[in-house]
Short mmCIF file of C-alpha atoms and ligand atoms in Angstrom, two decimals:
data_model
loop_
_atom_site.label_atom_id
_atom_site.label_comp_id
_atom_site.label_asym_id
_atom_site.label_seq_id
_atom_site.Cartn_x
_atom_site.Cartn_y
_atom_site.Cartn_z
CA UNK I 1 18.27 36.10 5.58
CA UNK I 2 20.36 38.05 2.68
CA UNK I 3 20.18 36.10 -0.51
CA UNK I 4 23.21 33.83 -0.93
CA UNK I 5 25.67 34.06 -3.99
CA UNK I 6 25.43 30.66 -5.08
CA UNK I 7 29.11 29.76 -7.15
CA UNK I 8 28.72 29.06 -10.74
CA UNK I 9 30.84 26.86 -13.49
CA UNK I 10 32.06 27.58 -16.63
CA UNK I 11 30.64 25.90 -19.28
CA UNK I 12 33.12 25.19 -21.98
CA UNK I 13 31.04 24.05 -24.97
CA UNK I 14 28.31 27.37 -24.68
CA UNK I 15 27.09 29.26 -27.24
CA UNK I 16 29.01 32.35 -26.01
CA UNK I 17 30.91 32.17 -22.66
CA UNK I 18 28.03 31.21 -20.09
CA UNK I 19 28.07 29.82 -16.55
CA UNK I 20 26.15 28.13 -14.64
CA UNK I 21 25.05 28.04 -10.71
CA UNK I 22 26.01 24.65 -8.79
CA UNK I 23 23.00 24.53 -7.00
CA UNK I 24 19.49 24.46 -8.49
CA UNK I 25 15.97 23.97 -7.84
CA UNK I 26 14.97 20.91 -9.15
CA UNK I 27 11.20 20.60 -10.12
CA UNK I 28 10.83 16.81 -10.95
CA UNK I 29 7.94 15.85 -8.81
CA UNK I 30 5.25 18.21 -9.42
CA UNK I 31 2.10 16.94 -7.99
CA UNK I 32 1.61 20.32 -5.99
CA UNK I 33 -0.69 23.28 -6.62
CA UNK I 34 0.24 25.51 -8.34
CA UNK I 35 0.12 28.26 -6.50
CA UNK I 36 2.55 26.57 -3.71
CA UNK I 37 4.92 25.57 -6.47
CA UNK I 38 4.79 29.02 -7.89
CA UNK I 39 5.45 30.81 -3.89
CA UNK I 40 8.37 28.16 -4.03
CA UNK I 41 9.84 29.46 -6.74
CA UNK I 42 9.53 33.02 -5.88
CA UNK I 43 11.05 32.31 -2.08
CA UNK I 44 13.94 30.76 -3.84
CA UNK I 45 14.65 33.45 -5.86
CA UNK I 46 14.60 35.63 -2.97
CA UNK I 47 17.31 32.65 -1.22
CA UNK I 48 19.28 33.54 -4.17
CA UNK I 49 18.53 30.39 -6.14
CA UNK I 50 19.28 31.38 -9.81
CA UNK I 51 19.08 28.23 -11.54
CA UNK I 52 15.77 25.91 -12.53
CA UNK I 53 15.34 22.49 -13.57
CA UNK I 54 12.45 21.25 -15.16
CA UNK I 55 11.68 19.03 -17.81
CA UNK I 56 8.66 18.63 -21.22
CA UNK I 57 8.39 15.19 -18.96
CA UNK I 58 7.71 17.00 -15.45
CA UNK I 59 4.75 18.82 -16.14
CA UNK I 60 6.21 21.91 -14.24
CA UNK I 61 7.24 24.02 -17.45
CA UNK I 62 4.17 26.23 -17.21
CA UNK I 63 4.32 26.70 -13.80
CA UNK I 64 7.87 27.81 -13.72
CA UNK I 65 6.98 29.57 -16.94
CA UNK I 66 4.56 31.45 -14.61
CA UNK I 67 6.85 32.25 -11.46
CA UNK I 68 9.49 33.48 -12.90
CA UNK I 69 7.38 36.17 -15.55
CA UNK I 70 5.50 36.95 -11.64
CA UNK I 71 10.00 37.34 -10.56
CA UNK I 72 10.55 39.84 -13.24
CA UNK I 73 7.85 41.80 -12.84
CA UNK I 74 8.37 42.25 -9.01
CA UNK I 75 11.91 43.32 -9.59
CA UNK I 76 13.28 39.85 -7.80
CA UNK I 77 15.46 39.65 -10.40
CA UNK I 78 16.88 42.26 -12.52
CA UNK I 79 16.43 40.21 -16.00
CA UNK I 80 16.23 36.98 -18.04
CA UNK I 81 19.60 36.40 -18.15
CA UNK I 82 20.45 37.05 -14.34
CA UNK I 83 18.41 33.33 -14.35
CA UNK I 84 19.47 29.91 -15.49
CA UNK I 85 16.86 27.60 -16.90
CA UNK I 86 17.20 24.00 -17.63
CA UNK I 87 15.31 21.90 -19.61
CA UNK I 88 14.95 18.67 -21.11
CA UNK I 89 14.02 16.32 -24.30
CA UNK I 90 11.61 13.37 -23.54
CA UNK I 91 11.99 10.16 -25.33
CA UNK I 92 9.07 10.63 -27.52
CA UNK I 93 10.45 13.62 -29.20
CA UNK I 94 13.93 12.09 -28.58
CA UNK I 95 13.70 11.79 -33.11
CA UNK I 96 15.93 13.94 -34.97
CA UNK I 97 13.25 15.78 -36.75
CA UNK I 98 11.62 16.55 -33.40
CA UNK I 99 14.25 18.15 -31.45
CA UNK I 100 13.54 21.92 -32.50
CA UNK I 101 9.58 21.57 -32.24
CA UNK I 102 10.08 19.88 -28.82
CA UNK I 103 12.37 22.51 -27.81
CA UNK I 104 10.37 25.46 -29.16
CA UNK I 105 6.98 24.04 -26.86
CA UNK I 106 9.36 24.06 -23.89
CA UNK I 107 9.92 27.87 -24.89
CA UNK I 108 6.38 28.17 -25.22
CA UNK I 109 5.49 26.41 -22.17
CA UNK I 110 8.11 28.60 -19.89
CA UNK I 111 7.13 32.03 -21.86
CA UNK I 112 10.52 32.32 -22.79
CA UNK I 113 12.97 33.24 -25.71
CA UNK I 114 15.72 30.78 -25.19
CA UNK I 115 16.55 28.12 -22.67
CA UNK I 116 20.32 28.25 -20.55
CA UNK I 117 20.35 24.46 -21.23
CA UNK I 118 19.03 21.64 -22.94
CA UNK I 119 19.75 18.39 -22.01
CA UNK I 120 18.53 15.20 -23.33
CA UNK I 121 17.05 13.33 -20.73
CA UNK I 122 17.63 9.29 -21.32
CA UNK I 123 19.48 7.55 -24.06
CA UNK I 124 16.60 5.80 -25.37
CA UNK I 125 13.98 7.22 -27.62
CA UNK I 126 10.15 6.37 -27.73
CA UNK I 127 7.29 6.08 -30.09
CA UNK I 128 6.69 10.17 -31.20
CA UNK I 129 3.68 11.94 -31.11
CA UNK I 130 2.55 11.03 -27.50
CA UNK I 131 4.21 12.15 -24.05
CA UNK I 132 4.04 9.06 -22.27
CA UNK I 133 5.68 9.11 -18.77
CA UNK I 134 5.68 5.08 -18.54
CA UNK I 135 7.74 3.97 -21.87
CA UNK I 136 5.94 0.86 -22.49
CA UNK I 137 7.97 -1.82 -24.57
CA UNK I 138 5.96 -1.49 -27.58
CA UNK I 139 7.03 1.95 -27.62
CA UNK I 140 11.02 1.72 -26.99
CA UNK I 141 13.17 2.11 -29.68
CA UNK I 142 17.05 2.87 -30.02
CA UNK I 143 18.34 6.58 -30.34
CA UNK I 144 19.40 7.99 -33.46
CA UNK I 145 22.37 9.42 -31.34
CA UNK I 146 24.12 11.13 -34.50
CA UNK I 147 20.69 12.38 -35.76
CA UNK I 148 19.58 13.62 -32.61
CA UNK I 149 22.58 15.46 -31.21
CA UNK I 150 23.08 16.79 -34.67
CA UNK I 151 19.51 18.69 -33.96
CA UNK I 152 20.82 19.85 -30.50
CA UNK I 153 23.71 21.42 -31.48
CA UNK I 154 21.09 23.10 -34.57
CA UNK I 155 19.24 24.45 -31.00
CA UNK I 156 22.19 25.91 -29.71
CA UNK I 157 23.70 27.23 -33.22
CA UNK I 158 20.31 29.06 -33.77
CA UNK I 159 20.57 30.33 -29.59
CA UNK I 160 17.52 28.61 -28.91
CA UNK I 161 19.59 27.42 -25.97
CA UNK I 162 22.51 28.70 -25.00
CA UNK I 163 24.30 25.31 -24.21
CA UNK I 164 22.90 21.52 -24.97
CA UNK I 165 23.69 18.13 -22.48
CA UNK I 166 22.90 15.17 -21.56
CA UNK I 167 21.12 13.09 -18.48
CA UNK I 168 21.60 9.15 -17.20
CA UNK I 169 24.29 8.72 -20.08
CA UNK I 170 27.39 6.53 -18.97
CA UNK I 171 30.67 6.65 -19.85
CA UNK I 172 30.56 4.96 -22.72
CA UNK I 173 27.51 6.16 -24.24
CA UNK I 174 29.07 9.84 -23.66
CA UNK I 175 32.45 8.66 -25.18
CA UNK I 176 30.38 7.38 -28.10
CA UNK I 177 28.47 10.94 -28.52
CA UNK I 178 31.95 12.73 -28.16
CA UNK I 179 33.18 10.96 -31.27
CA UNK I 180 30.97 12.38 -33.40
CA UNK I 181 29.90 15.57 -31.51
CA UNK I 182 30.73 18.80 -33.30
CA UNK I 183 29.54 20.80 -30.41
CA UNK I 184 30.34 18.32 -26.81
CA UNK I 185 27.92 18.24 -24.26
CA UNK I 186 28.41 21.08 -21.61
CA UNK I 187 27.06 18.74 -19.10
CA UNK I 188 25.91 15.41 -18.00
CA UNK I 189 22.72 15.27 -15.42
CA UNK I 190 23.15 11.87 -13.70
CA UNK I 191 22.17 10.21 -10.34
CA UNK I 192 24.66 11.40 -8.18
CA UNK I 193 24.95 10.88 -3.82
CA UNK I 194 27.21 9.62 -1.10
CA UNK I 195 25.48 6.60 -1.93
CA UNK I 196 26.02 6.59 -6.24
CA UNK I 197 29.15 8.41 -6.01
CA UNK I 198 29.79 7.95 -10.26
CA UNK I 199 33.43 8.20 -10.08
CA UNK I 200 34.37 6.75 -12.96
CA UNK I 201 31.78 9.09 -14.80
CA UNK I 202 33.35 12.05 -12.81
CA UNK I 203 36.59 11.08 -14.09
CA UNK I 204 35.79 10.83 -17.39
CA UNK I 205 33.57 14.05 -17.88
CA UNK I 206 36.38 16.37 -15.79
CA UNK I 207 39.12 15.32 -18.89
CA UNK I 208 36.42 16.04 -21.13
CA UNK I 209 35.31 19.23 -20.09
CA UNK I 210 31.79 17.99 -18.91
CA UNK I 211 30.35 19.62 -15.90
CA UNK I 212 28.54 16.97 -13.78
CA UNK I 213 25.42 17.56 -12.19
CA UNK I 214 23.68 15.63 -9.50
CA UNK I 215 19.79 14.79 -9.44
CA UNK I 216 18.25 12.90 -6.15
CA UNK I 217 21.22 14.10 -4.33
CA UNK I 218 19.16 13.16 -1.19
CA UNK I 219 18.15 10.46 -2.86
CA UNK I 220 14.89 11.41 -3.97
CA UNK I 221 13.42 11.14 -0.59
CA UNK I 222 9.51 11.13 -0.71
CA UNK I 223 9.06 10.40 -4.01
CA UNK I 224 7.78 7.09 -6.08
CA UNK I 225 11.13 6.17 -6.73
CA UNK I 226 12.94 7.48 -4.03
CA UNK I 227 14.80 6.26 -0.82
CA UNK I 228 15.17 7.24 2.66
CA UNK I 229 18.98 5.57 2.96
CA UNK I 230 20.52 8.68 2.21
CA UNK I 231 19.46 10.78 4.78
CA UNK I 232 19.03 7.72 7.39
CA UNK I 233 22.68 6.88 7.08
CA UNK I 234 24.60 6.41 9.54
CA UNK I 235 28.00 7.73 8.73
CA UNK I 236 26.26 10.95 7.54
CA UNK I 237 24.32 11.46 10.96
CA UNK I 238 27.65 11.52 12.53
CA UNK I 239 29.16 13.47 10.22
CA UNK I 240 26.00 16.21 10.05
CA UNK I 241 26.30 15.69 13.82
CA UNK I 242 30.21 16.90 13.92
CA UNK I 243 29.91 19.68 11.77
CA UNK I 244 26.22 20.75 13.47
CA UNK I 245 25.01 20.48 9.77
CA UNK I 246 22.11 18.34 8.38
CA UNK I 247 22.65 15.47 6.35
CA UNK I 248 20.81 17.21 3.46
CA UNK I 249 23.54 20.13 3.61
CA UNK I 250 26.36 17.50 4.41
CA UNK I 251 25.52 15.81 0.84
CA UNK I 252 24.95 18.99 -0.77
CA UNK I 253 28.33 20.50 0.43
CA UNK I 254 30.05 16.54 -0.62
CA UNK I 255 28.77 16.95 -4.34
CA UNK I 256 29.97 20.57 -4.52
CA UNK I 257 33.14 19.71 -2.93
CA UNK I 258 34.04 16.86 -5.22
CA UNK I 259 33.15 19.33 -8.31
CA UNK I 260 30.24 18.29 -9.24
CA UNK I 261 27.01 20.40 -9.60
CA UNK I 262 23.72 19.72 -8.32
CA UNK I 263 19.43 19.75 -8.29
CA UNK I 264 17.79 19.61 -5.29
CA UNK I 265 14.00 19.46 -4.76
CA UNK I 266 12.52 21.41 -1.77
CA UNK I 267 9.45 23.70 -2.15
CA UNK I 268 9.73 23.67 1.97
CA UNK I 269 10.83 27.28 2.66
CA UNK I 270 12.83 26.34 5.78
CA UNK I 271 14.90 23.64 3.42
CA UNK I 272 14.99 26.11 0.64
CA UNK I 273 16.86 27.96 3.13
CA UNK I 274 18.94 25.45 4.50
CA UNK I 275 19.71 23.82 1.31
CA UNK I 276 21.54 27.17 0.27
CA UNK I 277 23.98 27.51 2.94
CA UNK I 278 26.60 25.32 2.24
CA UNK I 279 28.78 27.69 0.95
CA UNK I 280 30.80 29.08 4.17
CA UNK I 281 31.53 25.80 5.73
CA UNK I 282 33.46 22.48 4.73
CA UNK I 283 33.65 19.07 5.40
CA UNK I 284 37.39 17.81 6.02
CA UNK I 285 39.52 15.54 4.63
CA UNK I 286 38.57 13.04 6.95
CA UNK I 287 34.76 13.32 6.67
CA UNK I 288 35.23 13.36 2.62
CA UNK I 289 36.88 9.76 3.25
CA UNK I 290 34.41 8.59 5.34
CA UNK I 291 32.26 9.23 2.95
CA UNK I 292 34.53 8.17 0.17
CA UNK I 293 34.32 4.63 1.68
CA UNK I 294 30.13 4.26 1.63
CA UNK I 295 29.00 1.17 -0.37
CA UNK I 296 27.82 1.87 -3.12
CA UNK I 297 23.48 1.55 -4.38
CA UNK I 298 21.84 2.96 -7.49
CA UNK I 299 18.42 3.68 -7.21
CA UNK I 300 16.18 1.65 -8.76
CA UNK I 301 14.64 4.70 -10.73
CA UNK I 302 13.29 3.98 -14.63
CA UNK I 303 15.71 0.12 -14.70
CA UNK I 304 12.75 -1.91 -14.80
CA UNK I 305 10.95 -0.14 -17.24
CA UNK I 306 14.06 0.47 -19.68
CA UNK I 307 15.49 -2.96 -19.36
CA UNK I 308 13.06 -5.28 -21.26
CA UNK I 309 12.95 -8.29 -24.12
CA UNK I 310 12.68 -6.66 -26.92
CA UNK I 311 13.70 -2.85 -26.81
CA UNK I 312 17.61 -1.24 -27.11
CA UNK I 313 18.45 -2.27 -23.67
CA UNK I 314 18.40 -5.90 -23.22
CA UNK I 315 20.25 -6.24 -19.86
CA UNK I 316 21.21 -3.71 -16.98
CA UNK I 317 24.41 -3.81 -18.46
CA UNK I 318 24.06 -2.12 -21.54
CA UNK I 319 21.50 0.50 -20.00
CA UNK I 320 24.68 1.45 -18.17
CA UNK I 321 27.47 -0.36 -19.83
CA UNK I 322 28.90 -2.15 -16.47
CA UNK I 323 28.18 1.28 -13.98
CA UNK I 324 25.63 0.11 -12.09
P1 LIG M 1 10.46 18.81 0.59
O1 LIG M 1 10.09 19.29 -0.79
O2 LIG M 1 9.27 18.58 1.46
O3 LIG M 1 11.52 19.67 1.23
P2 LIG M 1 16.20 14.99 -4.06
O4 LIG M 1 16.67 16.39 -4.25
O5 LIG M 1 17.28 13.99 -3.77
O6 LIG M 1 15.30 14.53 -5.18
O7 LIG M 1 15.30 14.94 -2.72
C1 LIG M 1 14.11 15.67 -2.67
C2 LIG M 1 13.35 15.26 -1.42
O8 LIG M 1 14.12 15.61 -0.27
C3 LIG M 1 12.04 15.97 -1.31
O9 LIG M 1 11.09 15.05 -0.81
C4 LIG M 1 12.27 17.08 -0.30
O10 LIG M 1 11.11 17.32 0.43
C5 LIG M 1 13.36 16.49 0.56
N1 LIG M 1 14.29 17.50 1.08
C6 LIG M 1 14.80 18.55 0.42
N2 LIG M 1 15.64 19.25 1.19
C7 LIG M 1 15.66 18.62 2.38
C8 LIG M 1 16.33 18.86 3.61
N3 LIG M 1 17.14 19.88 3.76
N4 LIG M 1 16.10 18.00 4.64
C9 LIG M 1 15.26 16.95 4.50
N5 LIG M 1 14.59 16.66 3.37
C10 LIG M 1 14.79 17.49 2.31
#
């Protein structure tokens, strides 16, 4: 199969006019070998995947680090900056003063120069000086939100990444960073399906210039916090079934279709594959209602562990100010 073009967005708040691919390869659960993650990455690349996702908190920095120096020097890719890489700020470096050193061992970790974006990865910020992947409650503490974005936008003035975001921030904690932000977020990394539609974040971020983008967009299927109600559903079977799609490409194509970007996990070559061709096809007015009118479940994903007695979010409600 020739390599698809995947589409790219412009992202308005760049250091330097930069886009960005609307389908990447997510790398959130890593518990593989590394050489199979590493083929992954390198099949992709030959699918025409262009952008990664990874995270300090994913463990799959080196790895990725790793595949794509093994993509340059086969010639898979003509240079750096033909790829997009995506990265993110764990809570325990989530301290102003931590930002750049947290952000410079991502470099390290990837063996590279800059990152494409940095996001930070939940609103809540953590004891420092340990990567912890649980946040116990002894450990959560409330974000310095001024103090920390103020060090993001020093990463992206410096071009240690070219553009700086955010992930699992609601409306209202985004409309809170906006009124201070000198630089705004380029984009917003949130749980997004047919299932967790986020319209009123879609909304929001489309009058701000935020580009959306979609993680567990299958909803995570396989994984420790992940459900099999996406791709079980009923109304998508029938609509996968009418188009002679998959439900994985049906929500793929939905999330692209209603402007939104997205992450999807495969290291399965024949789902690489099939995960990238959603581009020549569409789903009609019709389906996109049917779809429209799914009721709507979260994913119970970190809630328990961020909602407790005594850390910065007391209820579900003010993790996610009323969108849940
Ligand atoms: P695998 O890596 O074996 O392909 P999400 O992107 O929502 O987090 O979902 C990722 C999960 O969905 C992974 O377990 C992945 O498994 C699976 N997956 C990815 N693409 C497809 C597909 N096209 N059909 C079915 N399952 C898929």
């Amino acid at each position: 199969m020739a390599a698809t073009h995947i589409s790219e967005v412009v992202l308005e708040s760049s250091n330097g006019r930069r886009t960005m691919p609307v389908l990447g390869f997510g790398t959130a659960s890593n518990n593989l070998q590394r050489e199979v993650f590493i083929e992954a990455v390198l099949e992709a690349i030959k699918l025409g995947y262009r952008h990664f996702d990874t995270a300090s908190l994913y463990g799959s920095e080196q790895s990725l680090g790793v595949a794509i120096a093994q993509a340059l020097k086969l010639g898979l890719v003509a240079s750096r900056d033909k790829l997009f890489i995506t990265s993110k700020l764990w809570s325990n470096d989530a301290h102003p003063d931590l930002v750049l050193p947290a952000l410079k061992k991502s470099l390290q970790n990837l063996e590279l120069d800059y990152l494409d974006l940095y996001l930070i990865h939940w609103p809540i910020s953590a004891t420092p000086g340990k990567l912890s992947h649980f946040l116990e409650e002894k450990d959560q503490m409330p974000m310095d939100f001024k103090g920390v974005w103020a060090a993001m936008e020093e990463a992206q003035r410096l071009g240690l990444t070219k553009s700086i975001g955010i992930s699992n921030f609601s409306t209202k904690k985004t409309q809170n960073l906006l009124s201070f932000a000198t630089i705004p977020p380029s984009v917003n990394q949130v749980e997004m399906s047919p299932f967790w539609q986020q319209k009123k974040l879609r909304e929001f971020c489309k009058a701000n210039g935020i580009v959306v983008t979609a993680f567990s967009p299958l909803g995570a299927i396989g994984t420790s916090w992940g459900t099999n109600y996406v791709l079980e559903s009923k109304v998508l079977n029938e609509i996968a079934k009418a188009r002679g799609k998959t439900v994985a490409q049906v929500c793929i194509r939905w999330v692209y279709q209603v402007g939104a970007t997205l992450a999807v996990k495969s290291y399965n070559k024949e789902r690489l594959k099939q995960n990238v061709q959603v581009f020549d096809w569409e789903l009609t007015e019709e389906d996109l209602e049917k779809i429209n009118q799914i009721p709507q479940r979260r994913m119970i994903s970190r809630e328990e562990e961020l909602v407790t007695a005594t850390g910065p979010y007391k209820s579900l409600d003010e993790l996610w100010d009323g969108e849940y």
